[in-house]
Amino acid sequence: MNNAHKYTIVVGVDGSPPSVAALRWAAWHAAQTDGQIVAVMAWDQPLIYNWQVPESDDIARRAATRLSETVAEVVTENSEVAVRNEVASGHPASALLDAAEDVGADLIAVGHRGHGGFTEALLGSVSQHVMHHAHCPVIVVRNKE
């Protein structure tokens, strides 16, 4: 990034349809504002006692691959929008808030709910946490499906 501040949108991506809708909206909005996107996917080591769990490097690598694939599906090569992928270990809400603070985000975009929780909930726990703790505007995008 150059010294001049460029409009930056941090987007939470977990591969769910609402997060893909948020990424799609962010790509559209970034194109309108000559902005850029920081796409964030978080992972957490599962706490399963007495079970063989994957190594954290493997989980991080799979998360990075999934994030790259999702971004490639949504933000085409023809797009002029710059996207930086960021994979973080820990809770998704914390990862989004930390990324937004690190880059001085102008906006955070999240889907209305992700993979976890109750599918009938109007707002997921991650989007709700981000809305209450962000130091910049937050948009919650609903997918049309």
mmCIF file of C-alpha atoms in Angstrom:
data_model
loop_
_atom_site.group_PDB
_atom_site.id
_atom_site.type_symbol
_atom_site.label_atom_id
_atom_site.label_comp_id
_atom_site.label_asym_id
_atom_site.label_seq_id
_atom_site.Cartn_x
_atom_site.Cartn_y
_atom_site.Cartn_z
ATOM 1 C CA MET A 1 0.000 0.000 0.000
ATOM 2 C CA ASN A 2 1.178 3.507 -0.678
ATOM 3 C CA ASN A 3 1.422 6.367 1.804
ATOM 4 C CA ALA A 4 -1.926 7.874 0.795
ATOM 5 C CA HIS A 5 -4.856 6.279 2.576
ATOM 6 C CA LYS A 6 -6.951 4.186 0.241
ATOM 7 C CA TYR A 7 -10.550 3.368 1.170
ATOM 8 C CA THR A 8 -10.319 -0.065 2.795
ATOM 9 C CA ILE A 9 -13.037 -2.621 3.416
ATOM 10 C CA VAL A 10 -12.370 -5.578 5.716
ATOM 11 C CA VAL A 11 -14.606 -8.533 4.851
ATOM 12 C CA GLY A 12 -15.266 -11.637 6.906
ATOM 13 C CA VAL A 13 -15.220 -14.751 4.735
ATOM 14 C CA ASP A 14 -16.028 -18.247 5.977
ATOM 15 C CA GLY A 15 -17.319 -19.751 2.726
ATOM 16 C CA SER A 16 -20.986 -19.570 3.757
ATOM 17 C CA PRO A 17 -23.450 -18.015 1.277
ATOM 18 C CA PRO A 18 -23.918 -14.902 3.474
ATOM 19 C CA SER A 19 -20.139 -14.328 3.665
ATOM 20 C CA VAL A 20 -19.849 -14.757 -0.116
ATOM 21 C CA ALA A 21 -22.634 -12.174 -0.495
ATOM 22 C CA ALA A 22 -20.688 -9.820 1.806
ATOM 23 C CA LEU A 23 -17.542 -10.299 -0.288
ATOM 24 C CA ARG A 24 -19.496 -9.717 -3.502
ATOM 25 C CA TRP A 25 -21.001 -6.515 -2.064
ATOM 26 C CA ALA A 26 -17.587 -5.354 -0.830
ATOM 27 C CA ALA A 27 -16.074 -5.908 -4.291
ATOM 28 C CA TRP A 28 -18.853 -3.831 -5.838
ATOM 29 C CA HIS A 29 -18.484 -1.080 -3.223
ATOM 30 C CA ALA A 30 -14.686 -1.031 -3.496
ATOM 31 C CA ALA A 31 -14.989 -0.605 -7.257
ATOM 32 C CA GLN A 32 -17.305 2.400 -6.711
ATOM 33 C CA THR A 33 -14.926 4.050 -4.231
ATOM 34 C CA ASP A 34 -11.587 3.127 -5.831
ATOM 35 C CA GLY A 35 -11.063 1.072 -2.680
ATOM 36 C CA GLN A 36 -9.376 -2.130 -1.684
ATOM 37 C CA ILE A 37 -10.431 -5.220 0.241
ATOM 38 C CA VAL A 38 -8.835 -7.179 3.052
ATOM 39 C CA ALA A 39 -10.577 -10.571 3.065
ATOM 40 C CA VAL A 40 -10.263 -12.272 6.460
ATOM 41 C CA MET A 41 -10.853 -15.931 7.276
ATOM 42 C CA ALA A 42 -10.335 -17.105 10.850
ATOM 43 C CA TRP A 43 -9.772 -20.598 12.135
ATOM 44 C CA ASP A 44 -9.564 -22.028 15.610
ATOM 45 C CA GLN A 45 -7.944 -25.235 16.862
ATOM 46 C CA PRO A 46 -10.742 -27.577 17.912
ATOM 47 C CA LEU A 47 -10.729 -28.562 21.563
ATOM 48 C CA ILE A 48 -11.341 -32.289 21.465
ATOM 49 C CA TYR A 49 -9.844 -34.265 24.289
ATOM 50 C CA ASN A 50 -8.305 -37.679 23.604
ATOM 51 C CA TRP A 51 -8.917 -37.334 19.864
ATOM 52 C CA GLN A 52 -6.410 -36.920 17.079
ATOM 53 C CA VAL A 53 -6.826 -33.405 15.696
ATOM 54 C CA PRO A 54 -5.157 -31.919 12.621
ATOM 55 C CA GLU A 55 -1.997 -29.890 13.106
ATOM 56 C CA SER A 56 -2.595 -26.151 13.205
ATOM 57 C CA ASP A 57 -0.361 -25.641 10.137
ATOM 58 C CA ASP A 58 -2.670 -27.952 8.197
ATOM 59 C CA ILE A 59 -5.776 -26.077 9.360
ATOM 60 C CA ALA A 60 -4.210 -22.716 8.483
ATOM 61 C CA ARG A 61 -3.149 -23.993 5.046
ATOM 62 C CA ARG A 62 -6.647 -25.333 4.325
ATOM 63 C CA ALA A 63 -8.190 -22.042 5.476
ATOM 64 C CA ALA A 64 -5.849 -20.081 3.193
ATOM 65 C CA THR A 65 -6.752 -22.313 0.253
ATOM 66 C CA ARG A 66 -10.468 -21.967 0.939
ATOM 67 C CA LEU A 67 -10.154 -18.192 1.248
ATOM 68 C CA SER A 68 -8.190 -17.925 -2.014
ATOM 69 C CA GLU A 69 -10.749 -20.060 -3.836
ATOM 70 C CA THR A 70 -13.674 -18.029 -2.510
ATOM 71 C CA VAL A 71 -12.041 -14.713 -3.407
ATOM 72 C CA ALA A 72 -11.170 -16.005 -6.899
ATOM 73 C CA GLU A 73 -14.803 -17.038 -7.464
ATOM 74 C CA VAL A 74 -16.181 -13.642 -6.443
ATOM 75 C CA VAL A 75 -13.563 -11.089 -7.473
ATOM 76 C CA THR A 76 -12.756 -11.766 -11.116
ATOM 77 C CA GLU A 77 -9.410 -11.196 -12.759
ATOM 78 C CA ASN A 78 -11.035 -8.389 -14.764
ATOM 79 C CA SER A 79 -11.742 -6.476 -11.570
ATOM 80 C CA GLU A 80 -9.534 -3.543 -10.723
ATOM 81 C CA VAL A 81 -10.170 -4.036 -6.997
ATOM 82 C CA ALA A 82 -7.098 -5.047 -5.018
ATOM 83 C CA VAL A 83 -7.735 -7.849 -2.536
ATOM 84 C CA ARG A 84 -5.395 -8.969 0.211
ATOM 85 C CA ASN A 85 -6.188 -12.296 1.849
ATOM 86 C CA GLU A 86 -5.538 -12.696 5.552
ATOM 87 C CA VAL A 87 -5.887 -15.914 7.540
ATOM 88 C CA ALA A 88 -5.981 -15.543 11.309
ATOM 89 C CA SER A 89 -6.017 -17.946 14.215
ATOM 90 C CA GLY A 90 -8.706 -17.312 16.808
ATOM 91 C CA HIS A 91 -12.278 -16.166 17.067
ATOM 92 C CA PRO A 92 -13.633 -14.683 13.802
ATOM 93 C CA ALA A 93 -14.988 -11.509 15.428
ATOM 94 C CA SER A 94 -11.630 -10.773 17.061
ATOM 95 C CA ALA A 95 -9.808 -11.486 13.798
ATOM 96 C CA LEU A 96 -12.039 -9.039 11.915
ATOM 97 C CA LEU A 97 -11.729 -6.323 14.532
ATOM 98 C CA ASP A 98 -7.949 -6.748 14.731
ATOM 99 C CA ALA A 99 -7.587 -6.651 10.936
ATOM 100 C CA ALA A 100 -9.764 -3.540 10.731
ATOM 101 C CA GLU A 101 -7.657 -1.791 13.346
ATOM 102 C CA ASP A 102 -4.366 -2.886 11.746
ATOM 103 C CA VAL A 103 -5.264 -1.480 8.318
ATOM 104 C CA GLY A 104 -7.316 1.504 9.507
ATOM 105 C CA ALA A 105 -10.421 0.135 7.805
ATOM 106 C CA ASP A 106 -13.117 2.501 6.637
ATOM 107 C CA LEU A 107 -15.758 -0.237 6.686
ATOM 108 C CA ILE A 108 -16.246 -3.833 7.812
ATOM 109 C CA ALA A 109 -18.563 -6.080 5.797
ATOM 110 C CA VAL A 110 -19.944 -9.324 7.212
ATOM 111 C CA GLY A 111 -22.654 -11.767 6.251
ATOM 112 C CA HIS A 112 -25.757 -11.854 8.408
ATOM 113 C CA ARG A 113 -24.739 -15.275 9.697
ATOM 114 C CA GLY A 114 -22.037 -17.828 9.020
ATOM 115 C CA HIS A 115 -21.661 -21.576 9.219
ATOM 116 C CA GLY A 116 -22.263 -21.929 12.937
ATOM 117 C CA GLY A 117 -25.215 -21.339 15.183
ATOM 118 C CA PHE A 118 -28.891 -21.380 14.517
ATOM 119 C CA THR A 119 -29.729 -21.007 10.847
ATOM 120 C CA GLU A 120 -32.990 -19.229 11.650
ATOM 121 C CA ALA A 121 -31.217 -16.492 13.621
ATOM 122 C CA LEU A 122 -31.563 -13.041 12.079
ATOM 123 C CA LEU A 123 -28.022 -12.068 13.024
ATOM 124 C CA GLY A 124 -25.084 -14.312 13.796
ATOM 125 C CA SER A 125 -22.909 -13.956 16.876
ATOM 126 C CA VAL A 126 -19.878 -12.816 14.851
ATOM 127 C CA SER A 127 -21.730 -10.062 13.019
ATOM 128 C CA GLN A 128 -23.399 -8.956 16.233
ATOM 129 C CA HIS A 129 -20.066 -8.820 18.121
ATOM 130 C CA VAL A 130 -18.388 -6.904 15.305
ATOM 131 C CA MET A 131 -21.247 -4.384 15.144
ATOM 132 C CA HIS A 132 -20.982 -3.661 18.843
ATOM 133 C CA HIS A 133 -17.183 -3.366 19.036
ATOM 134 C CA ALA A 134 -15.988 -1.952 15.708
ATOM 135 C CA HIS A 135 -14.385 1.472 15.508
ATOM 136 C CA CYS A 136 -15.663 2.001 11.976
ATOM 137 C CA PRO A 137 -18.997 1.488 10.205
ATOM 138 C CA VAL A 138 -20.179 -2.106 9.728
ATOM 139 C CA ILE A 139 -22.477 -3.381 7.009
ATOM 140 C CA VAL A 140 -24.291 -6.679 7.491
ATOM 141 C CA VAL A 141 -25.133 -8.221 4.124
ATOM 142 C CA ARG A 142 -27.959 -10.708 3.660
ATOM 143 C CA ASN A 143 -27.693 -13.153 0.806
ATOM 144 C CA LYS A 144 -30.680 -13.476 -1.512
ATOM 145 C CA GLU A 145 -30.916 -17.268 -1.244
#
